[in-house]
Amino acid sequence: GENVEQHPSTLSVQEGDSAVIKCTYSDSASNYFPWYKQELGKRPQLIIDIRSNVGEKKDQRIAVTLNKTAKHFSLHITETQPEDSAVYFCAASMNTGFQKLVFGTGTRLLVSP
Amino acid sequence: EPEVTQTPSHQVTQMGQEVILRCVPISNHLYFYWYRQILGQKVEFLVSFYNNEISEKSEIFDDQFSVERPDGSNFTLKIRSTKLEDSAMYFCASRVVADTQYFGPGTRLTVL
């Protein structure tokens, strides 16, 4: 089955810096890659997603890139703010109808003022 | 904006007891999921449900677990005889046809 690896496990940056989180997946049939932000004790919230027919997607300060050949995708956050501090999870799924999400192990991002 | 809701927010139970976790998915959604997250770990898939039947389940979802959609709005997860290792946050999620899964706020289950 699908396996998703995520790095780093923790990431500390200064406010205004960029942050990059990387994920790799094992199953080449996966074609949908969402990123979720989870604040302490809260639900995972979708922040951006990408499908395999696209190499890059951007939404304001957040961007995701996908390399299908290498089977990896990355989350880029520019001009980080303290409110970006949270745990970020990548996930992968196959568009076969039922689409269970297979999550990475999470990255704890800390943005210091 | 519609949201997935879950009750209770926290459930404490004794080992061996049955628990039922409740979810109300977004009203026009068709696919329903349960995931769990042990404290400090990643979110893990348990089961997916579509057209009133289980479509896929993980190895975690053994005979002690069951799901039901008893009416047009609720989606429940039952654990028949809880174990200590069932202690976790349980998230319900739902989606319409498109890819995006929307998560509920979770139920923290503590088994003593």
CSV table of C-alpha atoms in Angstrom, one decimal:
chain,number,residue,atom,x,y,z
A,1,GLY,CA,0.0,0.0,0.0
A,2,GLU,CA,0.9,3.7,-0.1
A,3,ASN,CA,3.5,5.0,2.3
A,4,VAL,CA,4.2,8.7,2.7
A,5,GLU,CA,7.4,10.0,4.3
A,6,GLN,CA,7.6,13.6,5.5
A,7,HIS,CA,10.6,15.8,6.5
A,8,PRO,CA,11.6,17.5,8.6
A,9,SER,CA,9.7,16.5,11.8
A,10,THR,CA,10.3,20.0,13.3
A,11,LEU,CA,11.1,23.3,11.6
A,12,SER,CA,11.9,26.5,13.4
A,13,VAL,CA,12.1,29.8,11.4
A,14,GLN,CA,12.1,33.5,12.1
A,15,GLU,CA,9.1,35.5,11.1
A,16,GLY,CA,9.4,36.6,7.5
A,17,ASP,CA,11.5,33.6,6.5
A,18,SER,CA,10.4,30.9,4.1
A,19,ALA,CA,9.6,27.4,5.2
A,20,VAL,CA,9.8,24.2,3.1
A,21,ILE,CA,8.3,20.8,4.0
A,22,LYS,CA,9.0,17.8,1.8
A,23,CYS,CA,7.1,14.6,1.3
A,24,THR,CA,7.7,11.5,-0.7
A,25,TYR,CA,5.2,8.8,-1.7
A,26,SER,CA,5.6,5.2,-2.8
A,27,ASP,CA,2.6,4.4,-5.0
A,28,SER,CA,2.8,5.9,-8.5
A,29,ALA,CA,-1.0,5.5,-8.8
A,30,SER,CA,-1.5,8.2,-6.2
A,31,ASN,CA,-2.8,11.3,-7.9
A,32,TYR,CA,-4.1,13.7,-5.3
A,33,PHE,CA,-1.9,15.4,-2.7
A,34,PRO,CA,-3.5,17.6,0.0
A,35,TRP,CA,-1.8,19.5,2.7
A,36,TYR,CA,-3.5,20.0,6.1
A,37,LYS,CA,-2.7,22.4,8.9
A,38,GLN,CA,-3.5,21.2,12.4
A,39,GLU,CA,-3.3,23.6,15.4
A,40,LEU,CA,-3.1,22.1,18.9
A,41,GLY,CA,-6.3,20.2,19.7
A,42,LYS,CA,-8.0,21.2,16.5
A,43,ARG,CA,-9.2,19.4,13.4
A,44,PRO,CA,-6.9,19.1,10.3
A,45,GLN,CA,-7.7,21.9,7.9
A,46,LEU,CA,-7.0,21.8,4.2
A,47,ILE,CA,-4.7,24.6,3.2
A,48,ILE,CA,-3.8,23.6,-0.4
A,49,ASP,CA,-3.9,20.6,-2.6
A,50,ILE,CA,-2.5,19.5,-6.0
A,51,ARG,CA,-3.5,16.9,-8.5
A,52,SER,CA,-1.0,14.9,-10.6
A,53,ASN,CA,-1.8,16.7,-13.8
A,54,VAL,CA,-0.3,19.9,-12.4
A,55,GLY,CA,3.3,20.6,-11.4
A,56,GLU,CA,2.8,23.6,-9.1
A,57,LYS,CA,0.0,25.5,-7.4
A,58,LYS,CA,0.0,28.7,-5.5
A,59,ASP,CA,-2.3,30.4,-3.1
A,60,GLN,CA,-1.0,33.7,-1.7
A,61,ARG,CA,1.9,32.8,0.6
A,62,ILE,CA,1.5,29.1,0.1
A,63,ALA,CA,2.6,27.0,-2.8
A,64,VAL,CA,2.9,23.3,-3.5
A,65,THR,CA,5.1,21.6,-6.1
A,66,LEU,CA,4.9,18.1,-7.4
A,67,ASN,CA,7.5,15.9,-9.1
A,68,LYS,CA,5.7,12.8,-10.3
A,69,THR,CA,8.9,11.2,-11.7
A,70,ALA,CA,10.6,11.4,-8.3
A,71,LYS,CA,7.4,10.9,-6.4
A,72,HIS,CA,7.8,13.8,-4.1
A,73,PHE,CA,5.9,17.0,-3.4
A,74,SER,CA,6.7,20.0,-1.2
A,75,LEU,CA,4.9,22.7,0.7
A,76,HIS,CA,6.4,26.2,0.5
A,77,ILE,CA,5.4,29.0,2.9
A,78,THR,CA,6.8,32.4,2.2
A,79,GLU,CA,6.9,35.4,4.6
A,80,THR,CA,6.0,33.2,7.5
A,81,GLN,CA,4.0,34.7,10.4
A,82,PRO,CA,3.6,33.5,14.0
A,83,GLU,CA,0.1,32.3,13.2
A,84,ASP,CA,1.6,29.8,10.7
A,85,SER,CA,2.9,27.9,13.7
A,86,ALA,CA,1.2,24.5,13.7
A,87,VAL,CA,1.7,20.9,12.6
A,88,TYR,CA,1.5,20.4,8.9
A,89,PHE,CA,0.6,17.0,7.4
A,90,CYS,CA,1.0,16.0,3.8
A,91,ALA,CA,-1.2,13.2,2.4
A,92,ALA,CA,-1.6,11.2,-0.8
A,93,SER,CA,-4.6,9.3,-2.3
A,94,MET,CA,-5.7,7.6,-5.4
A,95,ASN,CA,-8.7,8.9,-7.3
A,96,THR,CA,-10.3,5.5,-7.4
A,97,GLY,CA,-13.6,6.6,-5.9
A,98,PHE,CA,-13.2,6.1,-2.2
A,99,GLN,CA,-9.9,7.9,-1.8
A,100,LYS,CA,-8.6,7.2,1.6
A,101,LEU,CA,-5.9,9.6,2.6
A,102,VAL,CA,-2.5,8.3,3.6
A,103,PHE,CA,-0.9,10.9,5.8
A,104,GLY,CA,2.8,11.7,6.4
A,105,THR,CA,4.1,11.9,10.0
A,106,GLY,CA,3.7,15.6,10.3
A,107,THR,CA,6.0,18.7,10.6
A,108,ARG,CA,5.8,20.9,13.6
A,109,LEU,CA,6.5,24.4,12.3
A,110,LEU,CA,7.4,27.1,14.8
A,111,VAL,CA,7.6,30.7,13.6
A,112,SER,CA,9.3,33.0,16.1
A,113,PRO,CA,8.5,36.7,16.1
B,1,GLU,CA,-20.0,27.6,5.8
B,2,PRO,CA,-21.1,24.0,6.5
B,3,GLU,CA,-18.9,22.0,8.8
B,4,VAL,CA,-18.6,18.4,9.9
B,5,THR,CA,-19.6,18.1,13.6
B,6,GLN,CA,-18.8,15.4,16.1
B,7,THR,CA,-20.0,14.4,19.5
B,8,PRO,CA,-18.9,14.1,22.2
B,9,SER,CA,-15.8,16.2,22.2
B,10,HIS,CA,-14.3,14.0,24.9
B,11,GLN,CA,-15.3,10.5,26.0
B,12,VAL,CA,-13.8,8.7,29.0
B,13,THR,CA,-14.6,5.0,29.3
B,14,GLN,CA,-13.4,1.9,31.1
B,15,MET,CA,-11.6,-0.9,29.3
B,16,GLY,CA,-14.0,-3.4,27.9
B,17,GLN,CA,-16.9,-0.9,27.6
B,18,GLU,CA,-18.7,-0.1,24.4
B,19,VAL,CA,-18.5,3.4,23.0
B,20,ILE,CA,-20.3,5.1,20.1
B,21,LEU,CA,-18.8,8.2,18.5
B,22,ARG,CA,-21.1,10.3,16.5
B,23,CYS,CA,-20.6,12.5,13.4
B,24,VAL,CA,-22.8,14.7,11.3
B,25,PRO,CA,-21.2,15.0,7.9
B,26,ILE,CA,-21.9,18.0,5.6
B,27,SER,CA,-25.4,17.5,4.2
B,28,ASN,CA,-24.8,17.0,0.5
B,29,HIS,CA,-21.7,14.8,1.0
B,30,LEU,CA,-21.6,11.2,-0.2
B,31,TYR,CA,-18.4,9.7,1.1
B,32,PHE,CA,-17.7,9.3,4.8
B,33,TYR,CA,-14.6,8.4,6.7
B,34,TRP,CA,-13.2,7.7,10.1
B,35,TYR,CA,-9.6,8.4,11.0
B,36,ARG,CA,-7.8,8.2,14.2
B,37,GLN,CA,-4.7,10.0,15.6
B,38,ILE,CA,-2.9,8.7,18.6
B,39,LEU,CA,-1.4,11.6,20.6
B,40,GLY,CA,1.6,13.0,18.9
B,41,GLN,CA,1.4,10.7,15.9
B,42,LYS,CA,0.0,10.9,12.3
B,43,VAL,CA,-3.5,10.6,11.3
B,44,GLU,CA,-4.4,7.0,10.3
B,45,PHE,CA,-7.3,5.8,8.1
B,46,LEU,CA,-9.8,3.5,9.6
B,47,VAL,CA,-12.7,3.1,7.3
B,48,SER,CA,-14.6,4.6,4.3
B,49,PHE,CA,-18.3,4.4,3.8
B,50,TYR,CA,-20.4,5.0,0.7
B,51,ASN,CA,-23.9,4.1,-0.4
B,52,ASN,CA,-24.6,2.6,3.0
B,53,GLU,CA,-21.8,0.2,3.1
B,54,ILE,CA,-18.1,0.0,3.9
B,55,SER,CA,-16.0,0.6,0.9
B,56,GLU,CA,-12.6,0.1,2.4
B,57,LYS,CA,-11.2,-0.6,5.9
B,58,SER,CA,-7.7,-0.7,7.3
B,59,GLU,CA,-6.0,-3.3,9.4
B,60,ILE,CA,-6.8,-1.3,12.5
B,61,PHE,CA,-10.6,-1.7,11.8
B,62,ASP,CA,-11.0,-5.2,13.2
B,63,ASP,CA,-14.2,-6.9,14.4
B,64,GLN,CA,-14.4,-4.7,17.4
B,65,PHE,CA,-15.2,-1.7,15.2
B,66,SER,CA,-18.4,-1.0,13.2
B,67,VAL,CA,-19.9,1.9,11.4
B,68,GLU,CA,-23.4,2.9,10.7
B,69,ARG,CA,-25.4,5.6,9.1
B,70,PRO,CA,-28.7,5.1,11.0
B,71,ASP,CA,-30.5,8.0,9.4
B,72,GLY,CA,-29.9,10.6,6.7
B,73,SER,CA,-27.6,12.7,8.8
B,74,ASN,CA,-25.6,10.8,11.4
B,75,PHE,CA,-22.6,8.6,10.9
B,76,THR,CA,-21.4,6.6,13.9
B,77,LEU,CA,-18.3,4.6,14.9
B,78,LYS,CA,-18.9,1.9,17.5
B,79,ILE,CA,-16.1,0.2,19.4
B,80,ARG,CA,-17.6,-2.9,21.1
B,81,SER,CA,-15.0,-3.6,23.8
B,82,THR,CA,-12.5,-0.8,24.2
B,83,LYS,CA,-8.8,-1.5,24.8
B,84,LEU,CA,-6.2,0.8,26.3
B,85,GLU,CA,-4.7,1.2,22.9
B,86,ASP,CA,-7.9,2.6,21.5
B,87,SER,CA,-7.2,5.8,23.3
B,88,ALA,CA,-6.8,8.4,20.5
B,89,MET,CA,-8.5,11.3,18.8
B,90,TYR,CA,-11.1,10.1,16.3
B,91,PHE,CA,-11.9,12.3,13.3
B,92,CYS,CA,-14.8,11.9,11.0
B,93,ALA,CA,-14.5,13.3,7.5
B,94,SER,CA,-16.7,13.7,4.5
B,95,ARG,CA,-16.6,14.7,0.9
B,96,VAL,CA,-18.9,15.2,-2.0
B,97,VAL,CA,-17.6,13.9,-5.3
B,98,ALA,CA,-14.5,16.1,-5.6
B,99,ASP,CA,-11.3,15.2,-3.8
B,100,THR,CA,-11.4,17.5,-0.7
B,101,GLN,CA,-12.1,15.8,2.6
B,102,TYR,CA,-13.5,18.0,5.3
B,103,PHE,CA,-12.6,16.9,8.9
B,104,GLY,CA,-14.7,17.2,12.0
B,105,PRO,CA,-13.3,18.6,15.3
B,106,GLY,CA,-12.7,15.1,16.6
B,107,THR,CA,-13.6,13.1,19.7
B,108,ARG,CA,-10.9,12.4,22.2
B,109,LEU,CA,-11.4,8.9,23.5
B,110,THR,CA,-9.7,8.0,26.7
B,111,VAL,CA,-9.8,4.4,27.8
B,112,LEU,CA,-8.9,3.7,31.5
